[in-house]
Each structure stands twice: as structure tokens, then as C-alpha cells.
XYZ file of C-alpha atoms in Angstrom:
547
model
C 43.254 53.099 0.862
C 42.030 49.588 1.235
C 42.606 47.281 -1.687
C 40.531 44.298 -2.773
C 43.033 41.976 -1.131
C 42.740 43.873 2.135
C 38.964 43.706 1.883
C 38.971 39.927 1.600
C 41.416 39.554 4.458
C 39.410 41.767 6.806
C 36.030 40.086 6.202
C 34.917 38.331 9.392
C 31.789 37.567 11.398
C 32.337 40.826 13.295
C 32.961 42.824 10.094
C 31.011 41.112 7.306
C 31.158 44.146 4.951
C 34.051 46.355 3.801
C 34.256 49.459 1.635
C 37.431 50.297 -0.299
C 38.719 52.147 -3.327
C 39.689 50.424 -6.567
C 41.906 52.069 -9.161
C 40.697 51.362 -12.698
C 42.727 51.772 -15.830
C 42.871 55.394 -16.898
C 41.241 56.019 -20.287
C 40.926 59.630 -21.303
C 38.192 61.271 -19.284
C 37.711 58.143 -17.116
C 37.474 58.204 -13.332
C 40.700 57.812 -11.422
C 39.212 55.914 -8.470
C 36.070 53.833 -7.783
C 34.285 53.311 -4.465
C 33.530 49.569 -4.133
C 32.069 47.239 -1.538
C 32.653 43.625 -0.596
C 30.343 41.800 1.785
C 29.012 38.382 2.626
C 29.974 35.223 4.462
C 31.883 32.042 3.802
C 29.303 30.711 1.299
C 28.183 33.918 -0.379
C 30.545 36.825 -1.130
C 29.519 39.809 -3.283
C 31.777 42.456 -4.864
C 30.016 45.503 -6.284
C 31.052 48.794 -7.919
C 29.340 51.411 -10.093
C 28.334 50.128 -13.506
C 29.966 53.155 -15.220
C 33.392 51.957 -14.081
C 33.008 48.339 -15.243
C 34.659 48.712 -18.680
C 37.787 50.323 -17.217
C 38.113 48.520 -13.884
C 41.422 46.750 -13.428
C 41.067 43.666 -11.221
C 44.542 42.262 -11.700
C 45.106 42.432 -7.977
C 42.370 39.833 -7.418
C 44.935 37.243 -8.329
C 46.358 37.884 -4.911
C 43.049 36.856 -3.309
C 42.432 33.245 -2.489
C 40.795 31.041 -5.110
C 37.608 30.395 -3.117
C 36.931 34.105 -2.673
C 37.490 34.792 -6.356
C 34.977 32.084 -7.356
C 32.312 33.304 -4.986
C 32.473 36.842 -6.399
C 30.552 35.507 -9.386
C 27.584 34.731 -7.159
C 26.982 38.410 -6.766
C 25.885 38.706 -10.383
C 22.561 37.055 -9.397
C 21.854 39.624 -6.669
C 20.099 42.955 -6.791
C 22.626 45.075 -4.827
C 21.264 47.774 -2.562
C 22.714 50.451 -0.278
C 20.653 51.949 2.520
C 21.522 55.288 4.078
C 19.715 55.004 7.397
C 20.029 58.699 8.264
C 18.602 59.974 4.968
C 16.202 57.070 4.429
C 17.456 56.508 0.882
C 17.721 53.042 -0.598
C 19.954 52.988 -3.648
C 19.964 50.035 -6.028
C 23.417 49.572 -7.572
C 22.993 46.613 -9.917
C 20.921 43.540 -10.731
C 17.532 45.094 -10.012
C 16.497 45.101 -13.645
C 18.096 41.767 -14.586
C 16.672 39.902 -11.608
C 13.301 41.588 -10.979
C 12.659 43.731 -14.082
C 12.812 47.144 -12.348
C 14.806 50.242 -13.247
C 15.136 53.712 -11.735
C 11.958 54.906 -13.455
C 9.579 52.419 -11.802
C 11.112 51.867 -8.360
C 11.772 54.832 -6.096
C 15.057 54.917 -4.162
C 13.406 54.929 -0.769
C 13.050 52.551 2.117
C 9.235 52.848 1.924
C 9.238 51.961 -1.777
C 11.055 48.720 -0.985
C 8.580 47.858 1.804
C 5.635 48.336 -0.574
C 7.041 45.529 -2.713
C 7.238 43.087 0.199
C 4.340 40.614 0.272
C 1.625 41.783 2.729
C 1.783 38.469 4.599
C 5.545 38.897 5.110
C 5.636 42.683 5.691
C 5.384 42.837 9.499
C 7.763 39.936 10.005
C 10.448 41.503 7.764
C 10.184 44.949 9.385
C 10.314 43.483 12.898
C 13.304 41.315 11.990
C 15.269 44.260 10.499
C 14.463 46.632 13.398
C 15.494 44.025 15.948
C 18.815 43.392 14.194
C 19.643 47.111 14.075
C 18.561 47.690 17.677
C 20.874 45.036 19.070
C 23.836 46.240 16.995
C 24.113 43.201 14.739
C 26.620 43.483 11.912
C 24.541 41.371 9.517
C 20.874 40.705 8.798
C 19.360 37.860 6.744
C 15.698 37.288 6.004
C 13.633 35.307 3.504
C 10.376 36.705 2.129
C 8.365 37.302 -1.043
C 9.193 40.291 -3.255
C 7.007 41.597 -6.083
C 8.576 41.586 -9.535
C 7.916 44.267 -12.113
C 5.396 42.009 -13.887
C 3.386 41.603 -10.651
C 4.478 38.054 -9.840
C 6.023 37.161 -6.504
C 9.603 36.000 -6.126
C 10.949 34.093 -3.127
C 14.074 36.008 -2.087
C 16.852 35.810 0.473
C 17.887 39.315 1.537
C 21.311 39.830 3.177
C 22.252 43.174 4.676
C 25.638 44.135 6.190
C 26.641 47.186 8.237
C 29.282 49.331 6.476
C 29.311 52.457 8.700
C 27.994 53.195 12.158
C 28.248 55.821 14.878
C 27.445 55.976 18.554
C 23.729 55.839 17.755
C 24.040 52.651 15.745
C 24.382 51.667 12.050
C 24.258 54.549 9.569
C 24.772 52.726 6.299
C 24.067 49.162 5.150
C 24.780 47.367 1.941
C 23.261 44.106 0.848
C 21.989 41.832 -1.887
C 18.537 40.552 -2.773
C 18.853 37.027 -4.209
C 15.997 35.376 -6.140
C 15.689 31.789 -4.860
C 12.275 31.060 -6.397
C 13.597 28.294 -8.635
C 15.343 26.638 -5.687
C 12.235 26.800 -3.542
C 10.057 25.365 -6.329
C 12.589 22.615 -6.906
C 12.674 21.841 -3.177
C 8.861 21.849 -3.046
C 8.778 19.429 -5.986
C 11.290 17.188 -4.273
C 9.265 17.252 -1.046
C 6.076 16.470 -2.963
C 7.745 13.578 -4.758
C 9.097 12.333 -1.442
C 5.577 12.423 0.046
C 4.229 10.487 -2.936
C 6.906 7.830 -2.461
C 6.125 7.666 1.260
C 2.359 7.448 0.718
C 2.164 5.141 -2.317
C 0.833 1.626 -1.776
C 3.588 0.187 -3.953
C 6.671 -1.225 -2.250
C 9.777 0.710 -3.319
C 13.413 -0.276 -2.785
C 16.707 1.168 -3.943
C 19.639 -1.251 -3.926
C 23.294 -0.743 -4.804
C 25.403 -3.033 -6.965
C 26.337 -5.084 -3.904
C 22.638 -6.039 -3.534
C 22.391 -3.924 -0.353
C 19.166 -2.032 0.385
C 19.826 1.709 0.543
C 16.208 2.905 0.736
C 12.725 1.480 1.171
C 9.385 3.197 1.725
C 6.740 2.516 4.431
C 4.776 0.182 2.137
C 7.606 -2.310 2.453
C 7.003 -2.305 6.216
C 3.259 -2.708 5.693
C 3.575 -5.598 3.261
C 6.267 -7.581 5.054
C 5.738 -6.590 8.694
C 9.381 -5.574 9.113
C 10.758 -2.272 10.382
C 12.546 -0.694 7.419
C 15.377 0.353 9.713
C 16.246 -3.349 9.842
C 16.093 -3.613 6.047
C 18.244 -0.611 5.103
C 21.877 -1.626 4.970
C 21.006 -5.328 4.749
C 21.081 -7.566 1.642
C 17.883 -7.693 -0.397
C 16.041 -10.935 0.354
C 15.703 -13.185 -2.682
C 12.088 -14.237 -3.411
C 10.822 -16.953 -5.765
C 10.428 -15.603 -9.301
C 7.931 -16.969 -11.794
C 10.377 -16.364 -14.661
C 14.116 -15.800 -14.993
C 15.332 -13.895 -11.930
C 16.908 -10.455 -12.427
C 20.595 -9.965 -11.686
C 22.945 -7.027 -11.177
C 24.881 -7.865 -14.353
C 21.698 -8.105 -16.394
C 20.503 -4.739 -15.062
C 23.820 -3.123 -16.044
C 23.360 -4.424 -19.592
C 19.618 -4.003 -20.125
C 18.627 -1.403 -17.536
C 15.092 -2.796 -17.140
C 13.334 -5.942 -15.864
C 9.721 -6.796 -15.095
C 8.257 -9.938 -13.574
C 6.333 -11.552 -10.717
C 7.973 -12.431 -7.400
C 6.630 -14.497 -4.487
C 7.802 -13.123 -1.115
C 7.218 -14.277 2.453
C 6.269 -11.974 5.312
C 7.797 -12.277 8.764
C 4.646 -14.251 9.722
C 5.247 -16.708 6.879
C 2.365 -15.508 4.691
C 2.836 -15.259 0.931
C 2.887 -11.846 -0.771
C 2.893 -11.755 -4.572
C 4.425 -8.643 -6.154
C 4.566 -7.514 -9.751
C 8.064 -5.979 -9.733
C 9.653 -3.449 -12.091
C 13.436 -2.977 -11.875
C 15.004 0.172 -13.358
C 18.656 1.208 -13.547
C 19.359 4.593 -11.936
C 22.099 6.738 -13.505
C 23.740 10.026 -12.487
C 24.031 13.224 -14.537
C 26.899 11.646 -16.491
C 24.803 8.558 -17.374
C 26.921 6.371 -15.113
C 24.933 3.565 -13.361
C 24.545 4.229 -9.658
C 21.813 1.989 -8.236
C 18.708 -0.034 -9.021
C 15.135 1.092 -8.315
C 12.612 -1.657 -7.553
C 8.860 -0.934 -7.535
C 6.581 -3.779 -6.453
C 2.771 -3.770 -6.825
C 0.887 -6.124 -4.515
C -1.168 -8.493 -6.674
C -1.823 -11.111 -3.987
C -5.538 -10.359 -3.784
C -5.800 -10.069 -7.568
C -4.220 -13.505 -7.956
C -6.612 -14.935 -5.362
C -9.611 -13.467 -7.209
C -8.299 -14.806 -10.502
C -7.849 -18.230 -8.938
C -11.397 -18.119 -7.581
C -12.669 -17.073 -11.006
C -10.861 -19.964 -12.672
C -12.204 -22.364 -10.059
C -15.707 -21.005 -10.654
C -15.239 -21.604 -14.367
C -14.170 -25.172 -13.657
C -17.201 -25.647 -11.405
C -19.386 -24.190 -14.146
C -17.899 -26.591 -16.660
C -18.318 -29.460 -14.238
C -21.949 -28.476 -13.780
C -22.579 -28.891 -17.491
C -20.631 -32.138 -17.510
C -22.451 -33.362 -14.406
C -25.835 -32.659 -15.959
C -25.050 -35.036 -18.797
C -23.574 -37.643 -16.481
C -26.528 -37.476 -14.101
C -28.935 -38.011 -16.978
C -27.033 -41.097 -18.109
C -26.620 -42.470 -14.577
C -30.309 -41.999 -13.889
C -31.102 -44.022 -17.002
C -28.751 -46.765 -15.745
C -30.611 -46.949 -12.439
C -33.954 -47.620 -14.121
C -33.239 -51.257 -15.086
C -31.718 -51.877 -11.650
C -34.901 -50.572 -10.043
C -37.145 -52.747 -12.226
C -34.819 -55.729 -11.803
C -35.055 -55.516 -8.026
C -38.844 -55.293 -8.140
C -38.970 -58.249 -10.532
C -36.775 -60.346 -8.216
C -38.958 -59.477 -5.235
C -42.026 -60.731 -7.110
C -40.335 -63.912 -8.305
C -38.610 -64.934 -5.081
C -40.308 -66.415 -2.102
C -41.282 -63.552 0.243
C -40.776 -65.907 3.151
C -37.042 -65.713 2.578
C -36.574 -62.824 4.958
C -32.825 -62.472 4.478
C -33.040 -62.174 0.667
C -36.039 -59.905 0.898
C -34.170 -57.582 3.281
C -31.273 -57.303 0.863
C -33.614 -56.536 -2.046
C -35.411 -53.864 -0.007
C -32.053 -52.266 0.875
C -31.042 -52.270 -2.806
C -34.365 -50.735 -3.802
C -34.064 -47.985 -1.189
C -30.493 -47.241 -2.243
C -31.565 -47.003 -5.876
C -34.411 -44.668 -4.958
C -32.079 -42.534 -2.829
C -29.466 -42.386 -5.579
C -32.137 -41.441 -8.117
C -33.425 -38.656 -5.874
C -29.906 -37.330 -5.316
C -29.169 -37.420 -9.038
C -32.405 -35.608 -9.705
C -31.361 -32.938 -7.200
C -27.919 -32.562 -8.812
C -29.554 -32.234 -12.224
C -31.888 -29.502 -10.962
C -28.964 -27.750 -9.305
C -26.922 -27.843 -12.535
C -29.885 -26.455 -14.494
C -30.449 -23.707 -11.903
C -33.946 -25.015 -11.098
C -35.408 -24.524 -7.631
C -37.873 -26.564 -5.617
C -40.498 -25.337 -3.205
C -39.358 -25.877 0.405
C -41.139 -28.414 2.556
C -40.961 -29.342 6.256
C -37.787 -31.248 7.046
C -37.982 -34.503 8.989
C -34.519 -34.035 10.472
C -34.514 -37.150 12.747
C -35.296 -39.354 9.740
C -32.739 -37.600 7.493
C -30.012 -37.842 10.126
C -30.731 -41.536 10.750
C -30.421 -42.219 7.020
C -27.194 -40.215 6.891
C -25.745 -42.254 9.791
C -26.692 -45.499 8.039
C -25.016 -44.531 4.759
C -21.970 -42.706 6.143
C -21.090 -45.327 8.744
C -21.679 -48.371 6.548
C -18.611 -50.552 7.069
C -17.345 -48.368 9.930
C -19.866 -49.126 12.668
C -17.375 -51.417 14.409
C -14.997 -48.532 15.116
C -17.166 -45.380 15.130
C -20.222 -44.888 17.294
C -22.959 -42.365 16.479
C -25.449 -40.462 18.588
C -28.359 -38.123 17.808
C -29.349 -35.548 20.420
C -32.600 -33.985 19.140
C -33.928 -31.138 21.328
C -35.981 -29.143 18.826
C -39.529 -29.620 20.083
C -41.244 -26.353 19.128
C -39.834 -25.284 15.778
C -39.255 -26.804 12.404
C -37.102 -25.970 9.391
C -38.291 -25.767 5.802
C -36.073 -26.803 2.928
C -35.175 -29.253 0.219
C -34.852 -32.721 1.817
C -32.396 -34.164 -0.774
C -30.172 -31.112 -0.414
C -30.208 -31.271 3.397
C -29.505 -35.004 3.158
C -26.510 -34.303 0.904
C -25.352 -31.510 3.245
C -25.405 -33.691 6.364
C -23.947 -36.663 4.505
C -20.942 -34.601 3.363
C -20.257 -33.408 6.890
C -20.703 -36.832 8.503
C -18.410 -38.506 5.946
C -15.770 -35.841 6.676
C -16.204 -36.459 10.415
C -15.833 -40.202 9.833
C -12.675 -39.759 7.725
C -11.141 -37.469 10.368
C -11.152 -40.358 12.886
C -8.049 -42.444 12.311
C -8.856 -45.483 14.482
C -11.888 -45.410 16.776
C -14.121 -42.619 17.972
C -17.609 -41.190 17.837
C -19.728 -38.779 15.775
C -22.561 -36.876 17.402
C -25.291 -34.782 15.807
C -27.180 -32.402 18.107
C -30.232 -30.379 17.031
C -31.385 -27.463 19.189
C -33.397 -24.248 18.966
C -31.771 -20.811 19.020
C -32.815 -17.161 18.706
C -30.178 -14.684 17.500
C -30.291 -11.033 18.498
C -29.109 -8.290 16.113
C -25.842 -8.001 18.026
C -25.231 -11.761 17.872
C -26.153 -11.943 14.191
C -23.717 -9.125 13.337
C -20.821 -11.448 14.204
C -21.578 -13.691 11.181
C -21.667 -12.167 7.668
C -24.501 -14.445 6.447
C -26.646 -14.284 9.601
C -29.803 -12.316 10.268
C -31.633 -11.866 13.573
C -34.375 -14.411 14.228
C -35.159 -18.039 15.102
C -32.932 -20.902 13.973
C -32.547 -24.650 14.242
C -28.921 -25.370 15.083
C -27.400 -28.649 13.880
C -23.987 -29.476 15.389
C -21.909 -32.267 13.819
C -19.172 -33.109 16.323
C -16.302 -35.580 16.005
C -13.245 -36.461 18.095
C -10.907 -36.797 15.113
C -7.545 -35.231 14.363
C -8.862 -31.652 14.043
C -7.553 -28.828 11.844
C -4.971 -26.077 12.046
C -5.922 -22.444 11.547
C -4.340 -22.456 8.079
C -6.371 -25.494 6.963
C -9.600 -24.202 8.521
C -9.216 -20.934 6.591
C -9.288 -22.792 3.263
C -11.717 -25.702 3.721
C -14.509 -23.971 1.790
C -12.338 -23.276 -1.237
C -13.408 -25.413 -4.228
C -11.060 -28.352 -4.870
C -9.049 -27.782 -1.700
C -8.631 -31.034 0.229
C -6.283 -32.505 2.800
C -7.234 -36.072 1.927
C -4.975 -38.395 -0.010
C -5.242 -38.526 -3.817
C -8.329 -40.436 -5.050
C -9.911 -40.058 -1.592
C -11.186 -36.481 -1.796
C -12.357 -34.027 -4.466
C -12.468 -30.791 -2.469
C -16.046 -30.003 -3.538
C -17.976 -31.497 -0.593
C -17.627 -28.558 1.805
C -18.051 -25.804 -0.838
C -21.241 -27.585 -1.955
C -22.396 -27.852 1.650
C -21.838 -24.137 2.203
C -23.777 -23.344 -0.980
C -26.720 -25.470 0.229
C -26.781 -23.766 3.638
C -26.757 -20.303 2.068
C -29.491 -21.264 -0.412
C -31.670 -22.098 2.605
C -31.060 -18.642 4.148
C -28.768 -20.011 6.844
C -25.098 -19.925 7.734
C -22.396 -22.268 9.005
C -19.511 -21.992 11.475
C -16.532 -24.224 12.246
C -14.535 -24.779 15.428
C -11.478 -26.983 15.425
C -7.924 -27.349 16.691
C -5.243 -29.951 16.060
C -5.953 -33.066 18.148
C -9.289 -31.730 19.452
C -11.707 -32.782 16.724
C -14.110 -30.445 14.952
C -17.610 -29.003 15.303
C -19.515 -27.917 12.180
C -22.574 -25.886 13.207
C -25.412 -25.373 10.695
C -28.009 -22.686 11.357
C -31.292 -23.078 9.405
C -34.146 -20.586 9.584
C -36.896 -21.994 11.819
C -40.705 -21.672 11.680
């Protein structure tokens, strides 16, 4: 008779199941021998015998089996053990059926067909085909995964292993196997896969670093934010950004286990990315620190919006302040205006040189008063009815004011080609708009050069208007202010309409001229474009609705 030791020794891929006889202890009236089975593979070995013999079974000889085999016997306690007599069509359940699936002999018939009725309908044909194919080709083992109905009606994910014990010339005659409930494992794996998908799909940047500051994992959002293939990041040291507060460290994380702050990173293209980072210490099942998890939320756009909001608040405050200042300045201009008129009446009008100076002062005072009146209306939110714009006159006045003291080094030219159409608007606002742009053109010329203003007529189609966010199809007067100054880089050009942004030296620029100019253009229903490159000057193009 085979012993348990012999059974272990004879298990192989060709003979994955063995039957043998065990000799239990011999209580009065007890059985003298027990038919037992051992089957399985390297990772899963099952030993089974009749339950009636369990109290008296003597397994002292298992000490002669190797340690691995003895440990894996315990795995069989989680299986529902079955024996299938192929000739008779009987399927006998030896143990585990009730403990694992809730069945007993009274509610599950010992037949092959009864087992098939408990296989999930979607898995039925696949399982039958798989088993028939294994038997037909003379396989010694069969393994399949499917869903099996429990006694309470729920479905369990199971792995079913069957092994040939006896066979004849016609093929296998008896199989023994185990039905193992792996539902918990499958659910756990599904949860892990779902969590992995969430990590892969989240917009937050996620890193895992070890205590040597080496990146061990990062998700696709890191690639998206920094423009770097994560294969180049994993295994490399974590780049150190600029932190707004005290920077986190490995030693600090070991002590505290948590850190939160704001970090300023740079992409591979040199652009700034601002992340709100949360560092957490990862521990194993024994609470021993293993790594550090870093989750970074991109707040770059939020910071930009906050900055714009704060700038808008400053502009709002300046508007209130400007309203008071304009009122006071306007009052200061009144005596100057009357003083000039008084001097003109008192002095000899034949003195042409003095009279010319007084006229220039009077015109400047009137222009300053009109501009202050416009600023006051703008601060109060008041509007003025549009009127036809005398652009040649406005541009000539702008040239005179902007180039005062610079005519010796900068030449000006007006190319006016708008003969059919006219623009409506607020003359002081358009004067301020063109003056801001011409002063900028003048300041962009370091030594000598020229500033040209060209006015032409243009009709935009729907397709052409779609290129510009503020444009609509229709007729426009186009005003180009062109200079041959130092020009602008792409980075500077992208920011020139931000309030308080300036490239001029301190006390030479406020950064509100171009934002104000853009606001004036938009208030007239138009739009503005800019073309420039370093060393090639700049062209500011204003498009005003034409009538």
C-alpha cells in the first residue's frame, strides 16, 4: 500500500494525483484503514480523506514528508473536494462544500448535471468545452476559473482543479479535485486595478520616492505637467524646486510623517509650474517607514487668476484715488487757464513769439483738462455718446506731444488712406490710446529711428474674424503704429497687456498704458494685435468699427 510519503514523492506533472491507504489509530469499532487522496501542483497541494476518520487518523508519518509539502496541505481546507466517477456519472463531494459554499447533501445532488446547473450561464459552455477537451486529449490535470452559485444564491468566483486518479484504455475513469473560492482575491485585485486607474487618470502629479530621494514611481500627470517622459524620471533623483516655506526633508518626514506646502517647478521648456504638494510617509504592515508619497495639485492657473484679481483690486483702488486727484488737478488748471488768457490780453499781440508760447500753453491746458475730464468719467463709469473721429488731426496732435524734445532723432510719418469710411468714438480716449502707443514706440528707439502711423480700410470675413477673440465680421478702420526700435521677445509680448507689467526702468514706466489702451479699444467695439521680434521693431494694429 502506498503511504503518504510515497504519495508526495510520486506527485509529478505526469501524475498530479495519487490515491493511497492511511492507517489510523485503532479505537474500538474504528476503521482499520482509510482511502485517501493527494493531488495538486507545486503551489497548491490537497490531502483529503473521509470526515468520519478524522478523529482517529494518525499522520505521524507526515514528518517524513518535506516541509513545503506539509505546509501546503493546509491549503486544502479552503477547497470543496469532489470526486467524479466518469463511468457512473456520479460527483461526490467529500469536504468543504458546506463550509465554503453553504451546501450539504440535502440540497446538492451528487451528479455531474447538478454541478453544471450551479455554473453561471455565461460560463457554462466555456467550462464544459474546456473539461471535454482536456479529457479527450488525455490530460492528467484540468484547471478552469468560473462563477459558481452559492447556497444563498450569490455567485462566487472559483478556481476548479481536477486531476486524473484512474484511467483505462478508453480514457480517464475517475477524477478528484478541489473547488477554491477566490472571490475575495478577485475583488481585491479589481479594487487594486481600479485604484491604479484612478492614479493613472488623476490630474494631480503623484510621485513615490525612497529615502535616498530617488523616484520609484510617477503617474502620467507628471509627464503632462513637466513635459518629461516618466521613464527618464523613475530611478533618478527627485528634482528640487523652490519652496515658498521651509522645504521638506527625508529626516523631517521620518519624524513627522506629513508635510504640506507650495513648490515652484520648471518644465523642460523653462515655464513655471506651481504645485500645492502634500508629502505622506508610507509604512508597511509592521509600521516601518518604506517610502514617501508626494501628491501635487497644479495651482498655476489659480495663482494667475488670483494675481489678476489683486491687480484688478489695485486698479479699482487707483480709480477711486485717481478720481480725487483728477478733480484737484482740474481745479489747479483753472487759474493757469485764466492767467494765460489774462497775459494774452495784457501783452502786445504784435509780439508774435510770446503770443505763440501763450497759445501753446493755452492749448496744452485745454488738452490736459479734457484728458482729466475723460479720466474722471472713466473712473465714475460714465459713458459719452460717440462722435465722428478726425483721425488726421488727432494723430498730428499725438505726434506733436509724443515727439516733443525728440524730433531731432525720431522722424514721423502719417499714411492716411481711409477715404470712404469713418470711425465713431470718444476723441479724448482715442487721443490717449494713440498717445500711449506712440510714446511706447518712441521709447523703444534707443538712438535714432522713425515712427509711422498708417490708416487704411479693411473688411473682415467671418473666417478672418474667427482668428481674433474680440473681432466680429464687418468693416474696420485699421490704424498701424510702426517703429524700428528694439522689438520684443515672445515672453515679453505675451505679458504686455498685464496691468503694472513694464520693461522700462524704474520711474520711467507704470505698466498701465497698454492695459488702458486695450480697454479703450474694446470699449469702442474693436480689437488690437501686436507683431514684434527682437531687433525688428513692433507693429501695434488697432481695428475700429467703421461707418
